[in-house]
XYZ file of C-alpha atoms in Angstrom:
456
model
C 111.330 78.157 78.567
C 108.272 80.347 79.463
C 105.666 81.678 76.855
C 102.480 83.515 76.808
C 99.929 84.230 74.115
C 98.225 87.377 73.260
C 95.306 87.058 70.737
C 95.533 90.217 68.581
C 92.413 89.185 66.484
C 90.694 85.707 65.816
C 93.412 84.694 63.321
C 96.557 86.355 64.684
C 98.439 86.072 67.864
C 101.612 87.393 69.448
C 103.761 85.134 71.312
C 106.161 86.311 74.168
C 108.651 83.816 74.804
C 111.594 83.674 77.355
C 114.443 81.443 77.095
C 116.895 80.888 80.060
C 120.468 81.719 79.180
C 121.347 78.031 80.274
C 119.517 76.861 77.144
C 121.626 78.881 74.869
C 124.687 77.344 75.883
C 124.829 74.332 73.560
C 124.429 76.713 70.620
C 126.932 79.094 72.191
C 129.469 76.219 72.257
C 128.829 75.337 68.758
C 129.103 79.084 67.774
C 132.637 79.101 69.459
C 133.695 76.019 67.590
C 132.786 77.531 64.389
C 134.684 80.732 65.118
C 137.739 78.862 66.367
C 137.730 76.802 63.046
C 137.603 79.962 61.043
C 140.042 82.395 62.741
C 143.915 82.532 62.790
C 145.388 83.395 66.057
C 149.250 83.136 66.714
C 150.057 80.253 69.131
C 146.967 78.335 68.568
C 145.909 75.707 65.941
C 142.648 76.313 63.914
C 139.815 74.902 66.001
C 141.767 74.698 69.092
C 141.557 78.354 70.253
C 140.147 78.414 73.818
C 136.860 80.528 74.356
C 138.479 83.131 76.823
C 141.146 83.877 73.959
C 138.308 84.283 71.418
C 136.385 86.665 74.031
C 139.572 88.730 74.462
C 139.922 88.935 70.689
C 136.283 90.483 70.337
C 134.451 87.363 69.094
C 131.930 87.136 72.046
C 129.342 89.304 70.472
C 129.409 87.269 67.217
C 129.123 84.018 69.112
C 126.213 85.304 71.136
C 124.368 86.418 67.829
C 124.980 82.977 66.188
C 123.516 81.161 69.338
C 120.511 83.371 69.435
C 119.864 82.794 65.718
C 120.157 79.153 66.304
C 117.991 79.035 69.163
C 114.978 81.177 67.986
C 113.445 78.747 65.408
C 113.615 75.892 68.062
C 112.115 78.172 70.623
C 109.395 79.526 68.507
C 108.338 75.889 67.298
C 108.241 74.790 71.247
C 106.196 77.803 71.965
C 103.669 76.857 69.240
C 103.346 73.353 70.515
C 103.059 74.490 74.161
C 100.173 76.701 73.286
C 98.574 74.450 70.717
C 98.693 76.818 67.859
C 98.760 76.026 64.195
C 100.645 78.852 62.429
C 99.732 79.812 58.780
C 102.788 81.617 57.170
C 106.070 82.965 58.455
C 106.007 84.672 61.825
C 107.402 88.274 62.487
C 110.019 87.715 65.171
C 111.708 90.602 67.114
C 114.219 90.160 69.901
C 113.075 92.303 72.821
C 115.501 91.810 75.389
C 119.069 90.074 75.451
C 122.006 90.660 77.652
C 125.107 88.454 78.116
C 124.323 85.800 80.738
C 120.775 86.804 80.955
C 117.603 85.342 79.541
C 116.732 85.887 75.963
C 113.198 87.324 75.344
C 111.573 87.621 71.963
C 107.991 88.233 70.424
C 106.488 86.488 67.365
C 103.424 87.630 65.695
C 101.876 85.088 63.340
C 98.690 84.152 61.615
C 97.104 81.068 63.043
C 94.293 78.769 62.092
C 90.895 80.068 63.044
C 88.866 77.993 65.684
C 86.301 76.033 63.418
C 82.961 74.577 65.070
C 82.453 71.878 62.394
C 78.784 71.866 61.184
C 76.668 68.874 60.334
C 77.997 67.798 56.904
C 76.190 64.202 56.708
C 72.899 64.384 54.685
C 73.257 67.764 53.038
C 70.543 68.535 50.269
C 71.325 70.405 46.993
C 69.955 70.797 43.733
C 71.326 71.017 40.058
C 70.085 71.576 36.544
C 68.765 68.614 34.513
C 70.993 67.010 31.982
C 69.970 68.199 28.494
C 70.949 66.111 25.521
C 69.397 67.234 22.211
C 69.678 65.899 18.733
C 71.436 69.106 17.817
C 74.171 68.346 20.282
C 74.604 65.013 18.706
C 74.729 66.425 15.196
C 77.225 68.956 16.093
C 79.574 66.160 17.268
C 78.971 64.151 14.112
C 79.742 67.250 11.941
C 82.976 67.621 14.024
C 83.903 64.142 13.260
C 82.964 64.438 9.469
C 85.418 67.482 9.525
C 88.170 65.499 10.449
C 87.941 63.550 7.276
C 86.818 66.436 4.987
C 88.628 67.359 1.758
C 89.351 70.942 0.639
C 88.558 71.861 -2.917
C 89.748 75.053 -4.822
C 86.789 77.396 -5.947
C 86.744 80.479 -8.019
C 84.314 82.489 -5.947
C 84.103 84.861 -3.137
C 84.760 83.385 0.287
C 81.887 82.586 2.817
C 81.493 81.320 6.293
C 83.140 77.783 6.614
C 85.408 78.268 3.769
C 89.119 78.042 4.068
C 91.261 80.976 2.637
C 94.753 81.383 2.147
C 95.898 84.943 3.313
C 98.710 87.448 3.695
C 98.179 89.687 6.620
C 100.133 92.672 7.809
C 99.243 95.335 10.742
C 100.571 98.752 10.882
C 100.404 101.408 13.523
C 100.752 104.782 12.194
C 101.804 103.717 8.892
C 104.701 101.577 10.213
C 104.601 97.689 10.128
C 104.395 96.080 13.588
C 107.172 93.899 14.381
C 105.966 90.246 14.478
C 102.548 91.222 13.016
C 103.120 90.155 9.574
C 102.344 86.613 7.987
C 101.946 85.179 4.676
C 100.604 81.960 3.020
C 98.395 81.445 6.232
C 95.468 79.027 5.946
C 92.515 80.326 7.940
C 88.811 79.060 8.310
C 86.355 81.946 7.840
C 84.079 82.369 10.835
C 86.531 80.490 13.193
C 87.080 83.720 15.311
C 89.783 84.149 17.993
C 92.423 85.923 15.925
C 91.648 89.465 15.101
C 88.578 91.289 15.657
C 87.056 92.223 12.232
C 88.978 89.559 10.175
C 86.112 87.279 9.594
C 83.657 90.035 8.611
C 86.402 91.453 6.211
C 87.052 87.966 4.666
C 83.411 87.322 3.725
C 82.913 88.226 0.165
C 86.546 88.397 -0.745
C 87.931 86.337 -3.577
C 91.357 85.231 -4.553
C 93.445 88.539 -5.238
C 91.251 90.895 -3.303
C 92.763 93.070 -0.716
C 91.184 94.941 2.100
C 92.156 97.062 5.141
C 90.258 97.291 8.430
C 90.690 98.507 11.921
C 91.392 96.159 14.873
C 93.553 95.653 18.021
C 96.551 93.581 18.456
C 96.131 90.359 20.555
C 99.815 89.652 21.313
C 103.330 91.261 21.485
C 104.408 94.270 23.294
C 101.516 96.413 21.743
C 98.812 94.028 22.862
C 95.447 95.762 22.873
C 96.848 98.653 20.672
C 94.681 99.893 17.801
C 96.120 99.123 14.377
C 95.305 99.092 10.666
C 95.265 95.419 9.385
C 95.575 94.772 5.682
C 94.464 91.274 4.390
C 95.033 89.885 1.037
C 93.165 86.640 -0.021
C 95.361 84.392 -2.364
C 93.212 81.378 -2.495
C 89.766 80.188 -1.513
C 88.772 76.408 -0.677
C 85.558 74.972 0.014
C 85.292 72.154 2.540
C 83.602 68.976 1.432
C 82.334 66.633 4.215
C 82.031 63.001 3.573
C 78.530 61.328 3.876
C 77.631 60.058 7.169
C 76.881 56.494 6.164
C 78.000 52.951 7.019
C 81.171 53.349 5.134
C 82.111 56.415 6.885
C 81.247 54.745 10.337
C 83.714 51.916 9.185
C 86.366 54.461 8.215
C 86.134 56.734 11.348
C 85.262 54.076 14.024
C 85.073 50.767 15.222
C 81.517 50.539 14.285
C 79.808 48.833 11.286
C 76.779 51.238 10.764
C 76.202 55.022 10.966
C 73.384 54.139 13.479
C 75.687 52.373 15.686
C 78.303 55.408 15.581
C 75.444 57.945 16.227
C 74.174 55.992 19.085
C 77.858 55.762 20.611
C 78.300 59.590 20.025
C 74.962 60.137 22.005
C 76.228 57.720 24.860
C 79.553 59.548 25.048
C 77.926 63.032 25.147
C 75.633 61.828 27.810
C 78.491 60.538 29.991
C 80.232 63.830 29.480
C 77.170 65.719 30.578
C 76.816 63.418 33.567
C 80.311 64.346 34.554
C 79.428 68.183 34.229
C 76.380 67.585 36.437
C 78.364 65.898 39.103
C 80.883 68.696 39.294
C 78.029 71.099 39.591
C 76.615 68.698 42.332
C 80.002 68.920 44.058
C 79.985 72.655 43.958
C 76.330 72.951 44.997
C 76.992 70.688 48.214
C 80.092 72.496 49.156
C 78.258 75.888 48.840
C 75.438 74.492 51.203
C 78.204 73.530 53.764
C 79.749 77.063 53.359
C 76.475 78.526 54.055
C 76.325 76.792 57.495
C 79.586 78.272 58.813
C 81.305 81.737 59.359
C 84.942 81.660 59.716
C 87.396 84.594 60.349
C 90.007 84.492 57.740
C 93.672 85.576 57.908
C 93.632 88.662 55.847
C 97.325 88.287 54.899
C 96.636 84.967 53.436
C 93.432 86.303 51.652
C 95.527 89.033 50.379
C 98.382 86.894 49.059
C 95.905 84.423 47.327
C 94.091 87.528 45.740
C 97.203 88.667 44.212
C 98.243 85.207 42.916
C 94.826 84.690 41.341
C 94.807 88.113 39.691
C 98.326 87.418 38.374
C 97.083 84.139 37.031
C 94.160 85.742 35.343
C 96.441 88.353 33.790
C 98.682 85.677 32.390
C 95.986 83.598 31.005
C 94.456 86.789 29.281
C 98.071 87.474 27.706
C 98.312 84.199 26.492
C 94.940 84.559 24.894
C 95.733 87.723 23.430
C 93.131 89.801 25.486
C 93.602 92.837 27.418
C 91.798 93.033 30.895
C 89.653 95.876 29.349
C 88.652 93.771 26.405
C 87.953 90.794 28.793
C 85.670 92.863 31.090
C 83.882 94.173 28.052
C 83.101 90.704 26.725
C 82.114 89.522 30.168
C 79.955 92.449 30.871
C 81.685 93.420 34.083
C 83.236 96.403 35.560
C 86.689 96.396 37.201
C 85.035 96.519 40.593
C 82.477 93.734 39.963
C 85.613 91.558 38.901
C 87.413 92.327 41.863
C 84.435 91.776 44.154
C 83.768 88.329 42.231
C 87.375 87.320 42.643
C 87.556 88.048 46.328
C 84.325 86.223 46.900
C 85.821 83.076 45.180
C 88.889 83.313 47.179
C 87.264 83.681 50.435
C 85.160 80.668 49.769
C 88.041 78.608 48.645
C 90.139 79.289 51.904
C 86.975 78.696 53.965
C 86.481 75.342 52.209
C 90.046 74.377 52.743
C 89.674 74.969 56.577
C 86.468 73.005 56.710
C 87.883 69.959 54.709
C 90.912 69.972 57.062
C 88.729 69.654 59.994
C 86.664 66.854 58.270
C 89.967 65.069 57.722
C 90.739 65.046 61.308
C 87.100 64.001 62.361
C 87.153 61.217 59.804
C 90.724 60.303 60.286
C 91.439 59.912 56.639
C 95.028 58.958 55.664
C 97.033 58.642 52.365
C 98.449 55.402 51.036
C 101.645 55.447 48.983
C 100.005 54.357 45.927
C 97.422 57.092 46.176
C 100.388 59.556 46.373
C 102.121 57.895 43.435
C 98.814 58.175 41.451
C 98.342 61.845 42.368
C 101.720 62.837 41.220
C 101.243 60.995 37.973
C 97.911 62.717 37.386
C 99.224 66.200 38.080
C 102.348 65.530 35.776
C 99.854 64.538 32.964
C 97.824 67.611 33.649
C 100.856 69.700 33.433
C 102.321 67.950 30.344
C 105.523 67.006 32.531
C 107.488 63.937 32.278
C 106.512 61.756 35.189
C 110.118 60.872 35.842
C 111.012 64.638 36.141
C 108.103 65.140 38.372
C 109.249 62.444 41.025
C 112.807 64.099 40.581
C 111.338 67.369 41.589
C 109.777 66.082 44.717
C 113.106 64.418 45.850
C 114.627 67.945 45.421
C 111.782 69.741 46.976
C 110.215 67.303 49.534
C 107.935 69.964 51.112
C 105.894 69.719 48.104
C 104.948 66.050 49.102
C 102.961 67.486 51.967
C 101.099 69.766 49.523
C 100.139 66.902 47.498
C 99.237 64.842 50.587
C 96.895 67.755 51.618
C 95.377 67.955 48.390
C 94.573 64.075 48.442
C 93.037 64.313 51.938
C 90.835 67.339 51.068
C 89.702 65.593 47.910
C 88.699 62.636 50.115
C 86.778 64.797 52.557
C 84.891 66.382 49.830
C 84.178 63.162 48.262
C 82.812 61.784 51.533
C 80.566 64.836 52.012
C 79.175 64.962 48.437
C 78.633 61.137 48.381
C 76.656 61.431 51.834
C 74.477 64.309 50.424
C 71.229 64.051 48.511
C 71.350 65.834 45.272
C 68.407 66.127 42.891
C 67.977 67.742 39.540
C 65.430 70.327 38.705
C 62.940 67.571 37.711
C 63.428 65.888 41.203
C 65.434 63.061 40.188
C 68.241 61.879 42.552
C 71.674 62.395 40.951
C 73.854 59.333 41.198
C 77.126 60.335 42.562
C 78.622 57.454 44.769
C 78.720 55.029 41.866
C 79.841 57.432 38.980
C 82.917 56.302 37.221
C 85.758 58.597 35.815
C 84.320 58.075 32.316
C 80.833 59.238 33.290
C 79.260 55.761 33.479
C 77.427 54.465 36.412
C 79.263 51.508 38.172
C 77.456 48.780 40.476
C 77.039 49.534 43.956
C 79.710 48.034 46.272
C 78.385 45.244 48.236
C 79.968 44.455 51.706
C 81.264 41.016 52.061
C 79.350 39.225 54.733
C 80.976 36.327 56.594
C 79.053 33.016 56.123
C 79.552 29.855 57.493
C 77.747 26.370 57.047
C 75.240 25.364 59.592
C-alpha cells in the first residue's frame, strides 16, 4: 500500500492512498461467501455457489463494493500510522479510482493534531486575590443556620421583606389565563427573588385578603419571556422568628457545647472554602500564564462543534432557570456580539489547554491505575446524581467512554503537576499553598520521602 500526505492547512491534511488489488482479495472472498449464503440459485446449495456462477448472475459488482467498504477503514488507519498522523474527528473519504482487477485509490481529508512546541511549564509565576473573610461573612452563615431552626408565627399586618406569605397567583395574557401559570396556597418568602420580576415589590405592604395585579414576564413554559399580567392575592402573613444564638442553640444545632465554639467552627469552615476558591483561581491563573506562552493553530471544525455545544448548553441552562437570552444578556450587561466573542475565547482557550496538557502527559509519561479510574467514575456519577452501578453498566455498554475518562484523569494530573510546580502569590505577596491542600480546604503536612537507613 502506498500513501502520500498533502497539508491543506496547519490542522488539516489530505491523504492519497493506493491499495493493490491483491490486498482486496481476502475481503473479496469474504464478500462472495456472504452473497453465496444469501442467494438461491437452482442446482446449488446455499453457501456453496462458486464465484464464477455468482459472477454470471451479476453479483460481481456487489462483491467488489463490499470488499472496498471493508478495506477502506483498515487502509485509512494504516496510512495514518505510516505518516504519524493523529486524527481529530471523522475523515471525508472519496474513492477516486477503482476498476476490477486494478488498484483502489482513495483520498481522505481529516483534521489532525497540530504540531506543538511545548513551552517551559515548570516554575511558572502567577498572582491571585487575597482571601477575605469578614465578620459579616460569618454572621451571614450563622443567620442561615438559625433560619433552619426558625419558627413561623401568624401576624395581622402588612408583609415586609423576610416575611413568609401564602399566596394565590395567576398569569394572564390578553385577558386569558396562561396554561400552567396558576398556583394557589403557595408559601413564599418576600424578598427571596428568582420567581417573577415584580412579585417581591408587589407583596411588600400587602396584608391577608389584599389582591394586586402587576406586569411581568413568564419564566417558563412555551411562552417564556412573554409579557403577562400577574394577579397575586395574599391569604396569610407569617413572621419568621429566629432562635437566639447561644450555648443552648449550639448544642441543638451542632456537636459543640458553646456558641463561641460553633462560631469559630463556622469561621474555620468558611476559611477552608475560601482557600479552595483561591486554589481554583490559582489553577486558572497558572493555566492562563501557560497559554500566554504558546500559539497553536486550532482545527476550525472542532472549534465550531464545541461552540455550538456550549451555546446549546447555555440555552438549556437559561431555559431551566426561566430566563430568555435577552433577559440574561441584559442582567450581565452584555450585547449578543460580546457574549459570542467571550464564548469563542473560552472555547479556544479550552481546546488549546487540552492540546498542551496532552503533550505534558506524554512528556511526563503519566498513567492511570484501575483504582483511579474507578474513583473517577464514582465521582462523576455522584456529580450527575447517577446510581454508581448504572454508571459502570453504561461503561460496559459504551466502552469508548472509558478512554474519555482516562483522558480526563491524565489531563487532571498534568494540570496538577504544572500548578504544584508554580509559584503563586496573593496580592499581599504571600505564597499560596497548593501542593499540600486537601479536598476539604485544610492544609496537610508535606510528604517526606522515605530515606533508606542502615546501622553503622
